[in-house]
Amino acid sequence: MADIIKLENIEVSFQQKGRTVTAVKNVNLNVEQGDIFGIVGYSGAGKSTLVRTINLLQKPTAGKITVAGTTLFADHKQQVTPKELQAKRRNIGMIFQHFNLLNETTVADNVMFALRHSPLSDQEIETKALKLLDLVGLKDKANFYPVQLSGGEQQRVAIARALANDPEILISDEATSALDPRNTNQILDLLKDLNQKLGLTIVLITHEMDAVKRVANKIAVMQHGEIIEQGSLRDVYLRPKAELSRQFVGGSLAAIETLKAFNLGKLGADQGLFQVVFSAANLTKSIILDLYRELGLDVSMLYGNIEVLGNEPVGTMFILVKGNDDQLASVPAFLGDKDVEVTRIDERGIWND
Ligand SMILES: Nc1ncnc2c1ncn2[C@@H]1O[C@H](COP(=O)(O)OP(=O)(O)OP(=O)(O)O)[C@@H](O)[C@H]1O
């Protein structure tokens, strides 16, 4: 598939009280048509600033931006006329954490507002708005006001509005962060459905790894303005290279909380803590039993979980292994094969933010 968004060496700096703050540093990102591309990172990592460069709501300090074959920015300047940029922006819908709806107008009016510049007749605009509301499951609420809707429903209205100009790209900036888990999942499932039905390319910014795991096919992990790791969701999940990615993927909050309760500060010299991430569908050996039978190691499982990524069950375990230095050093090579990723954990590394 062709790249629909290509960001090359993007840098964004701000002048703050005489100081230069670089919010985005040398970012390279290629989003292919039809991707659901998750960008994860803690608050302040630079995610919003980065994605706002895609439609030049934020002009970069340096770098090149190409969207759907058109270079929007290069050589430190905008490469399209304001009118062309306006047209390009209609090709990129956006949804936000707080929905940004017009509260004094109806749901249908909110969607029709996005079509105010379109060449369609009033009747056609109304028909289109109702069709979009139907698409997001809200046809019956066209005449309601936003305050009469739940958070999840308000986000559906925002999605319908974002799709009004038939964009090829949808940017979701923490769109599920204000929702409860049930509404979060429903909105994510709707995004996935729109991705499949309309071929919509989605860039999903979030600090919630679970959101990315539910719908994305690719992921980039951002920290201090830089992308520290990117790739297919499966590869990054199974083989996270950077410490932060490990925390985001295998080291879920539940795992970290569980491990903290074990008070691992008291690990003995003959003990090693390992994180094992594996594709459960392809697993041909019993990790704990094999370590015992073949290496004679005493293994306790401190945490275990299986999640479904795409359609593939992927497991994460934290195991405490007892043995001498040589035995502990042999664990990664013994277990490691193409679908089992083993990392020896320094107990301090687990919960460092
Ligand atoms: N207009 C601006 N002027 C000065 N600094 C800014 C501006 N916009 C963003 N920043 C700074 O850039 C950094 C990255 O912010 P950004 O909002 O992109 O992060 P984020 O990862 O999206 O976090 P959050 O999820 O909290 O929004 C922060 O330190 C922020 O203070």
Short mmCIF file of C-alpha atoms and ligand atoms in Angstrom, two decimals:
data_model
loop_
_atom_site.label_atom_id
_atom_site.label_comp_id
_atom_site.label_asym_id
_atom_site.label_seq_id
_atom_site.Cartn_x
_atom_site.Cartn_y
_atom_site.Cartn_z
CA MET A 1 0.00 0.00 0.00
CA ALA A 2 1.16 3.50 -0.78
CA ASP A 3 2.12 5.97 1.94
CA ILE A 4 -0.75 8.37 2.51
CA ILE A 5 1.13 10.35 5.16
CA LYS A 6 4.87 10.80 5.01
CA LEU A 7 6.63 12.83 7.67
CA GLU A 8 10.35 13.32 7.15
CA ASN A 9 12.73 14.71 9.76
CA ILE A 10 10.01 16.73 11.44
CA GLU A 11 11.04 19.14 14.12
CA VAL A 12 8.79 21.52 16.05
CA SER A 13 10.25 24.10 18.42
CA PHE A 14 8.52 26.79 20.44
CA GLN A 15 9.99 29.96 21.90
CA GLN A 16 9.00 30.19 25.54
CA LYS A 17 10.24 33.09 27.65
CA GLY A 18 13.39 33.41 25.58
CA ARG A 19 14.01 29.65 25.72
CA THR A 20 13.62 27.21 22.84
CA VAL A 21 11.47 24.19 23.68
CA THR A 22 11.70 21.40 21.12
CA ALA A 23 8.44 19.46 21.33
CA VAL A 24 9.11 17.18 18.32
CA LYS A 25 12.59 16.04 17.31
CA ASN A 26 13.58 14.52 14.00
CA VAL A 27 10.49 12.38 13.53
CA ASN A 28 10.10 10.11 10.52
CA LEU A 29 6.76 8.41 10.09
CA ASN A 30 5.09 6.66 7.18
CA VAL A 31 1.41 5.84 7.38
CA GLU A 32 0.08 3.60 4.64
CA GLN A 33 -3.37 3.84 3.19
CA GLY A 34 -5.78 1.78 5.31
CA ASP A 35 -3.57 1.74 8.41
CA ILE A 36 -4.82 2.31 11.91
CA PHE A 37 -1.61 3.83 13.20
CA GLY A 38 -1.41 4.20 16.98
CA ILE A 39 0.95 6.78 18.50
CA VAL A 40 1.41 6.18 22.21
CA GLY A 41 3.34 8.03 24.86
CA TYR A 42 2.89 9.77 28.17
CA SER A 43 1.41 13.25 28.45
CA GLY A 44 3.79 15.88 27.10
CA ALA A 45 5.62 13.44 24.80
CA GLY A 46 4.73 15.60 21.79
CA LYS A 47 2.00 13.45 20.22
CA SER A 48 -0.55 16.21 19.64
CA THR A 49 2.06 18.62 18.35
CA LEU A 50 3.30 15.99 15.91
CA VAL A 51 -0.08 15.04 14.47
CA ARG A 52 -1.13 18.67 14.14
CA THR A 53 1.68 19.05 11.63
CA ILE A 54 -0.07 16.58 9.29
CA ASN A 55 -2.64 19.21 8.28
CA LEU A 56 -0.35 22.13 9.13
CA LEU A 57 -2.44 23.24 12.09
CA GLN A 58 1.06 23.27 13.53
CA LYS A 59 3.82 24.36 11.16
CA PRO A 60 7.02 22.44 11.76
CA THR A 61 10.32 24.23 12.30
CA ALA A 62 11.96 21.81 9.89
CA GLY A 63 11.16 18.74 7.81
CA LYS A 64 8.94 17.63 4.98
CA ILE A 65 5.26 16.69 5.04
CA THR A 66 3.55 14.84 2.22
CA VAL A 67 -0.13 13.90 2.41
CA ALA A 68 -1.93 11.88 -0.27
CA GLY A 69 0.85 12.61 -2.76
CA THR A 70 0.98 16.39 -2.20
CA THR A 71 3.94 18.01 -0.46
CA LEU A 72 2.39 20.42 2.02
CA PHE A 73 5.59 21.58 3.67
CA ALA A 74 9.28 21.47 2.78
CA ASP A 75 12.33 23.75 2.91
CA HIS A 76 10.91 25.53 5.97
CA LYS A 77 7.81 26.73 4.15
CA GLN A 78 4.31 25.80 3.13
CA GLN A 79 4.29 24.38 -0.40
CA VAL A 80 0.59 24.88 -1.19
CA THR A 81 -1.62 27.96 -1.45
CA PRO A 82 -4.02 28.71 1.44
CA LYS A 83 -6.90 27.54 -0.75
CA GLU A 84 -5.18 24.28 -1.58
CA LEU A 85 -4.40 23.78 2.10
CA GLN A 86 -8.05 24.31 2.97
CA ALA A 87 -9.05 21.61 0.48
CA LYS A 88 -6.37 19.28 1.85
CA ARG A 89 -7.61 19.86 5.37
CA ARG A 90 -11.06 18.66 4.37
CA ASN A 91 -9.39 15.40 3.45
CA ILE A 92 -8.26 15.01 7.06
CA GLY A 93 -11.00 14.69 9.68
CA MET A 94 -10.17 15.20 13.35
CA ILE A 95 -11.77 14.10 16.59
CA PHE A 96 -10.74 15.16 20.08
CA GLN A 97 -11.02 14.19 23.72
CA HIS A 98 -13.72 16.76 24.51
CA PHE A 99 -15.77 16.31 21.32
CA ASN A 100 -15.82 20.09 20.54
CA LEU A 101 -19.50 20.06 19.53
CA LEU A 102 -21.70 23.13 19.17
CA ASN A 103 -23.96 22.71 22.18
CA GLU A 104 -26.68 25.15 21.16
CA THR A 105 -27.51 23.34 17.91
CA THR A 106 -28.90 19.88 17.26
CA VAL A 107 -26.89 16.80 16.45
CA ALA A 108 -27.91 17.03 12.77
CA ASP A 109 -26.93 20.72 12.65
CA ASN A 110 -23.53 19.88 14.10
CA VAL A 111 -22.88 17.52 11.22
CA MET A 112 -24.38 19.86 8.60
CA PHE A 113 -22.16 22.67 9.87
CA ALA A 114 -19.13 20.82 8.48
CA LEU A 115 -20.80 20.89 5.05
CA ARG A 116 -21.54 24.62 4.98
CA HIS A 117 -18.95 25.22 2.21
CA SER A 118 -19.91 22.21 0.14
CA PRO A 119 -21.50 22.63 -3.28
CA LEU A 120 -24.40 20.35 -2.25
CA SER A 121 -27.96 21.73 -1.99
CA ASP A 122 -29.55 22.17 1.46
CA GLN A 123 -31.61 19.05 0.90
CA GLU A 124 -28.55 17.05 -0.13
CA ILE A 125 -26.64 18.31 2.90
CA GLU A 126 -29.43 17.19 5.21
CA THR A 127 -29.64 13.78 3.53
CA LYS A 128 -25.90 13.34 3.83
CA ALA A 129 -25.88 14.34 7.51
CA LEU A 130 -28.61 11.80 8.29
CA LYS A 131 -26.71 9.13 6.39
CA LEU A 132 -23.60 9.86 8.41
CA LEU A 133 -25.56 9.75 11.66
CA ASP A 134 -26.93 6.41 10.57
CA LEU A 135 -23.39 5.20 9.90
CA VAL A 136 -22.36 5.99 13.48
CA GLY A 137 -25.58 4.51 14.93
CA LEU A 138 -27.30 7.77 15.85
CA LYS A 139 -30.02 8.25 13.27
CA ASP A 140 -32.71 8.37 15.95
CA LYS A 141 -30.99 11.21 17.79
CA ALA A 142 -30.63 13.67 14.91
CA ASN A 143 -32.86 16.23 16.63
CA PHE A 144 -31.34 15.89 20.09
CA TYR A 145 -28.94 18.45 21.52
CA PRO A 146 -25.42 17.34 22.49
CA VAL A 147 -26.12 17.75 26.24
CA GLN A 148 -28.90 15.17 25.93
CA LEU A 149 -26.40 12.54 24.79
CA SER A 150 -23.90 10.36 26.64
CA GLY A 151 -20.17 10.98 26.16
CA GLY A 152 -19.92 8.03 23.80
CA GLU A 153 -22.84 9.33 21.73
CA GLN A 154 -21.33 12.82 21.60
CA GLN A 155 -18.12 11.33 20.28
CA ARG A 156 -20.17 9.52 17.61
CA VAL A 157 -21.58 12.88 16.52
CA ALA A 158 -18.04 14.25 16.36
CA ILE A 159 -17.05 11.27 14.21
CA ALA A 160 -20.00 11.83 11.85
CA ARG A 161 -19.00 15.49 11.58
CA ALA A 162 -15.36 14.59 10.94
CA LEU A 163 -16.47 12.32 8.09
CA ALA A 164 -18.78 14.90 6.48
CA ASN A 165 -16.34 15.87 3.74
CA ASP A 166 -15.47 12.24 2.91
CA PRO A 167 -11.91 12.44 4.22
CA GLU A 168 -9.38 9.73 3.46
CA ILE A 169 -7.69 10.29 6.83
CA LEU A 170 -9.07 10.58 10.36
CA ILE A 171 -6.90 11.85 13.21
CA SER A 172 -8.11 10.82 16.64
CA ASP A 173 -6.44 12.86 19.40
CA GLU A 174 -7.20 11.10 22.71
CA ALA A 175 -10.79 10.63 21.49
CA THR A 176 -11.58 7.96 24.05
CA SER A 177 -9.73 9.43 27.03
CA ALA A 178 -12.83 11.02 28.56
CA LEU A 179 -15.00 7.91 28.12
CA ASP A 180 -15.70 4.98 30.41
CA PRO A 181 -14.32 1.57 29.36
CA ARG A 182 -17.54 0.40 27.69
CA ASN A 183 -17.95 3.55 25.60
CA THR A 184 -14.23 3.53 24.86
CA ASN A 185 -14.48 0.06 23.36
CA GLN A 186 -17.60 0.93 21.40
CA ILE A 187 -15.94 3.99 19.88
CA LEU A 188 -12.80 2.02 19.07
CA ASP A 189 -14.89 -0.69 17.43
CA LEU A 190 -16.70 1.97 15.42
CA LEU A 191 -13.38 3.39 14.23
CA LYS A 192 -12.26 -0.08 13.19
CA ASP A 193 -15.54 -0.61 11.37
CA LEU A 194 -15.16 2.71 9.50
CA ASN A 195 -11.58 1.79 8.65
CA GLN A 196 -12.81 -1.42 7.05
CA LYS A 197 -16.03 -0.15 5.48
CA LEU A 198 -14.69 3.12 4.08
CA GLY A 199 -10.99 2.31 3.78
CA LEU A 200 -10.40 5.22 6.16
CA THR A 201 -6.79 5.66 7.32
CA ILE A 202 -6.72 6.45 11.04
CA VAL A 203 -3.99 8.01 13.16
CA LEU A 204 -4.81 7.31 16.77
CA ILE A 205 -3.02 9.25 19.48
CA THR A 206 -3.46 7.93 22.97
CA HIS A 207 -1.74 7.29 26.26
CA GLU A 208 -3.80 4.10 26.58
CA MET A 209 -1.99 1.10 25.20
CA ASP A 210 -5.19 -0.92 25.45
CA ALA A 211 -6.81 1.31 22.83
CA VAL A 212 -3.97 0.73 20.41
CA LYS A 213 -3.96 -2.99 21.07
CA ARG A 214 -7.66 -3.22 20.33
CA VAL A 215 -7.62 -1.64 16.87
CA ALA A 216 -4.24 -0.58 15.51
CA ASN A 217 -2.11 -2.52 13.05
CA LYS A 218 0.94 -0.29 13.53
CA ILE A 219 2.34 1.58 16.48
CA ALA A 220 4.88 4.28 17.24
CA VAL A 221 6.06 4.96 20.79
CA MET A 222 6.92 8.58 21.55
CA GLN A 223 9.02 9.96 24.37
CA HIS A 224 10.45 13.46 24.88
CA GLY A 225 9.50 14.50 21.33
CA GLU A 226 11.11 11.51 19.65
CA ILE A 227 9.75 8.31 18.22
CA ILE A 228 11.75 5.72 20.07
CA GLU A 229 10.24 2.70 18.37
CA GLN A 230 7.80 1.94 15.57
CA GLY A 231 6.60 -1.02 13.60
CA SER A 232 3.75 -3.46 13.28
CA LEU A 233 1.77 -3.84 16.50
CA ARG A 234 2.71 -7.51 16.65
CA ASP A 235 6.44 -6.91 16.28
CA VAL A 236 6.58 -4.11 18.81
CA TYR A 237 4.43 -6.11 21.19
CA LEU A 238 6.43 -9.31 20.88
CA ARG A 239 9.83 -7.65 20.71
CA PRO A 240 9.74 -4.23 22.38
CA LYS A 241 13.23 -2.78 22.17
CA ALA A 242 12.98 0.37 24.20
CA GLU A 243 12.35 0.34 27.93
CA LEU A 244 9.31 2.58 27.58
CA SER A 245 7.75 0.32 24.93
CA ARG A 246 8.22 -2.60 27.27
CA GLN A 247 6.29 -0.74 29.93
CA PHE A 248 3.56 0.14 27.47
CA VAL A 249 3.18 -3.31 26.00
CA GLY A 250 4.13 -6.25 28.20
CA GLY A 251 4.47 -4.20 31.34
CA SER A 252 0.85 -3.21 31.56
CA LEU A 253 -0.30 -1.38 34.65
CA ALA A 254 -1.83 -4.57 36.03
CA ALA A 255 1.53 -6.35 35.70
CA ILE A 256 3.42 -3.51 37.33
CA GLU A 257 0.96 -3.30 40.23
CA THR A 258 1.18 -7.05 40.75
CA LEU A 259 4.97 -7.05 40.69
CA LYS A 260 5.19 -4.17 43.14
CA ALA A 261 3.19 -6.22 45.62
CA PHE A 262 5.92 -8.89 45.53
CA ASN A 263 8.44 -6.42 46.97
CA LEU A 264 11.13 -7.40 44.52
CA GLY A 265 13.69 -5.20 46.22
CA LYS A 266 14.42 -8.36 48.16
CA LEU A 267 15.45 -10.47 45.15
CA GLY A 268 18.19 -12.89 46.18
CA ALA A 269 21.49 -13.31 44.32
CA ASP A 270 20.26 -16.67 43.04
CA GLN A 271 17.03 -15.25 41.64
CA GLY A 272 16.29 -13.71 38.26
CA LEU A 273 13.13 -11.97 37.10
CA PHE A 274 12.16 -12.48 33.46
CA GLN A 275 9.46 -11.08 31.25
CA VAL A 276 8.33 -13.60 28.64
CA VAL A 277 6.09 -12.47 25.80
CA PHE A 278 4.90 -15.10 23.37
CA SER A 279 2.47 -15.82 20.62
CA ALA A 280 0.13 -18.22 22.41
CA ALA A 281 -1.22 -19.66 19.17
CA ASN A 282 2.21 -20.89 18.04
CA LEU A 283 3.61 -21.95 21.37
CA THR A 284 5.12 -25.41 21.15
CA LYS A 285 6.62 -25.70 24.62
CA SER A 286 5.52 -25.26 28.18
CA ILE A 287 7.79 -22.49 29.37
CA ILE A 288 7.69 -23.23 33.07
CA LEU A 289 7.83 -27.02 32.75
CA ASP A 290 10.71 -26.98 30.25
CA LEU A 291 12.80 -24.74 32.49
CA TYR A 292 12.26 -27.17 35.31
CA ARG A 293 12.69 -30.41 33.35
CA GLU A 294 15.56 -29.47 31.09
CA LEU A 295 17.51 -26.91 33.11
CA GLY A 296 16.48 -28.02 36.58
CA LEU A 297 15.32 -24.51 37.45
CA ASP A 298 12.77 -23.67 40.06
CA VAL A 299 10.27 -21.27 38.45
CA SER A 300 7.43 -19.27 40.00
CA MET A 301 4.97 -17.34 37.93
CA LEU A 302 4.36 -13.86 39.38
CA TYR A 303 2.06 -12.56 36.66
CA GLY A 304 0.40 -14.02 33.60
CA ASN A 305 -2.00 -12.69 31.02
CA ILE A 306 -3.18 -13.46 27.51
CA GLU A 307 -4.53 -10.76 25.23
CA VAL A 308 -5.83 -10.88 21.71
CA LEU A 309 -3.89 -8.66 19.27
CA GLY A 310 -5.73 -8.49 16.00
CA ASN A 311 -6.86 -12.11 15.96
CA GLU A 312 -3.78 -13.52 17.64
CA PRO A 313 -3.57 -14.48 21.31
CA VAL A 314 -0.39 -13.07 22.82
CA GLY A 315 0.73 -13.96 26.32
CA THR A 316 2.84 -12.09 28.85
CA MET A 317 4.35 -13.72 31.92
CA PHE A 318 6.68 -12.51 34.60
CA ILE A 319 8.55 -15.43 36.08
CA LEU A 320 10.93 -15.62 39.00
CA VAL A 321 13.66 -18.17 38.36
CA LYS A 322 15.97 -19.63 40.97
CA GLY A 323 19.42 -20.83 39.92
CA ASN A 324 23.10 -20.00 39.80
CA ASP A 325 24.51 -17.22 37.58
CA ASP A 326 25.20 -19.54 34.64
CA GLN A 327 21.76 -21.10 34.80
CA LEU A 328 20.03 -17.72 34.96
CA ALA A 329 22.14 -16.44 32.07
CA SER A 330 21.06 -19.41 29.95
CA VAL A 331 17.31 -18.74 30.29
CA PRO A 332 16.89 -16.24 27.39
CA ALA A 333 18.70 -18.46 24.88
CA PHE A 334 16.89 -21.57 26.07
CA LEU A 335 13.42 -20.06 25.75
CA GLY A 336 14.04 -17.62 22.97
CA ASP A 337 12.80 -18.61 19.58
CA LYS A 338 11.01 -16.63 16.97
CA ASP A 339 7.77 -16.39 18.87
CA VAL A 340 9.03 -16.16 22.46
CA GLU A 341 10.66 -12.94 23.58
CA VAL A 342 12.55 -13.10 26.87
CA THR A 343 13.87 -10.11 28.77
CA ARG A 344 15.72 -10.25 32.05
CA ILE A 345 14.29 -7.48 34.17
CA ASP A 346 16.29 -5.33 36.45
CA GLU A 347 13.75 -4.90 39.23
CA ARG A 348 14.23 -1.12 39.20
CA GLY A 349 13.32 -1.00 35.50
CA ILE A 350 9.81 -2.27 35.95
CA TRP A 351 8.16 0.73 37.48
CA ASN A 352 10.40 3.61 36.45
CA ASP A 353 8.24 6.15 34.65
N1 LIG B 1 2.07 26.32 21.49
C1 LIG B 1 3.01 25.86 22.32
N2 LIG B 1 3.90 26.69 22.89
C2 LIG B 1 4.85 26.24 23.72
N3 LIG B 1 5.01 24.94 24.06
C3 LIG B 1 4.15 24.06 23.55
C4 LIG B 1 3.10 24.47 22.65
N4 LIG B 1 2.40 23.36 22.30
C5 LIG B 1 2.98 22.32 22.94
N5 LIG B 1 4.02 22.73 23.69
C6 LIG B 1 4.91 21.88 24.50
O1 LIG B 1 5.31 20.78 23.74
C7 LIG B 1 5.38 19.59 24.51
C8 LIG B 1 4.55 18.49 23.89
O2 LIG B 1 3.17 18.76 24.02
P1 LIG B 1 2.03 17.89 23.34
O3 LIG B 1 0.71 18.47 23.72
O4 LIG B 1 2.33 17.72 21.92
O5 LIG B 1 2.23 16.50 24.07
P2 LIG B 1 1.26 15.25 24.10
O6 LIG B 1 2.12 14.05 24.04
O7 LIG B 1 0.20 15.38 23.07
O8 LIG B 1 0.64 15.35 25.52
P3 LIG B 1 -0.89 15.49 25.96
O9 LIG B 1 -1.45 14.14 25.75
O10 LIG B 1 -0.81 15.88 27.41
O11 LIG B 1 -1.47 16.55 25.09
C9 LIG B 1 4.91 19.97 25.91
O12 LIG B 1 6.06 20.20 26.71
C10 LIG B 1 4.16 21.26 25.68
O13 LIG B 1 4.23 22.09 26.81
#
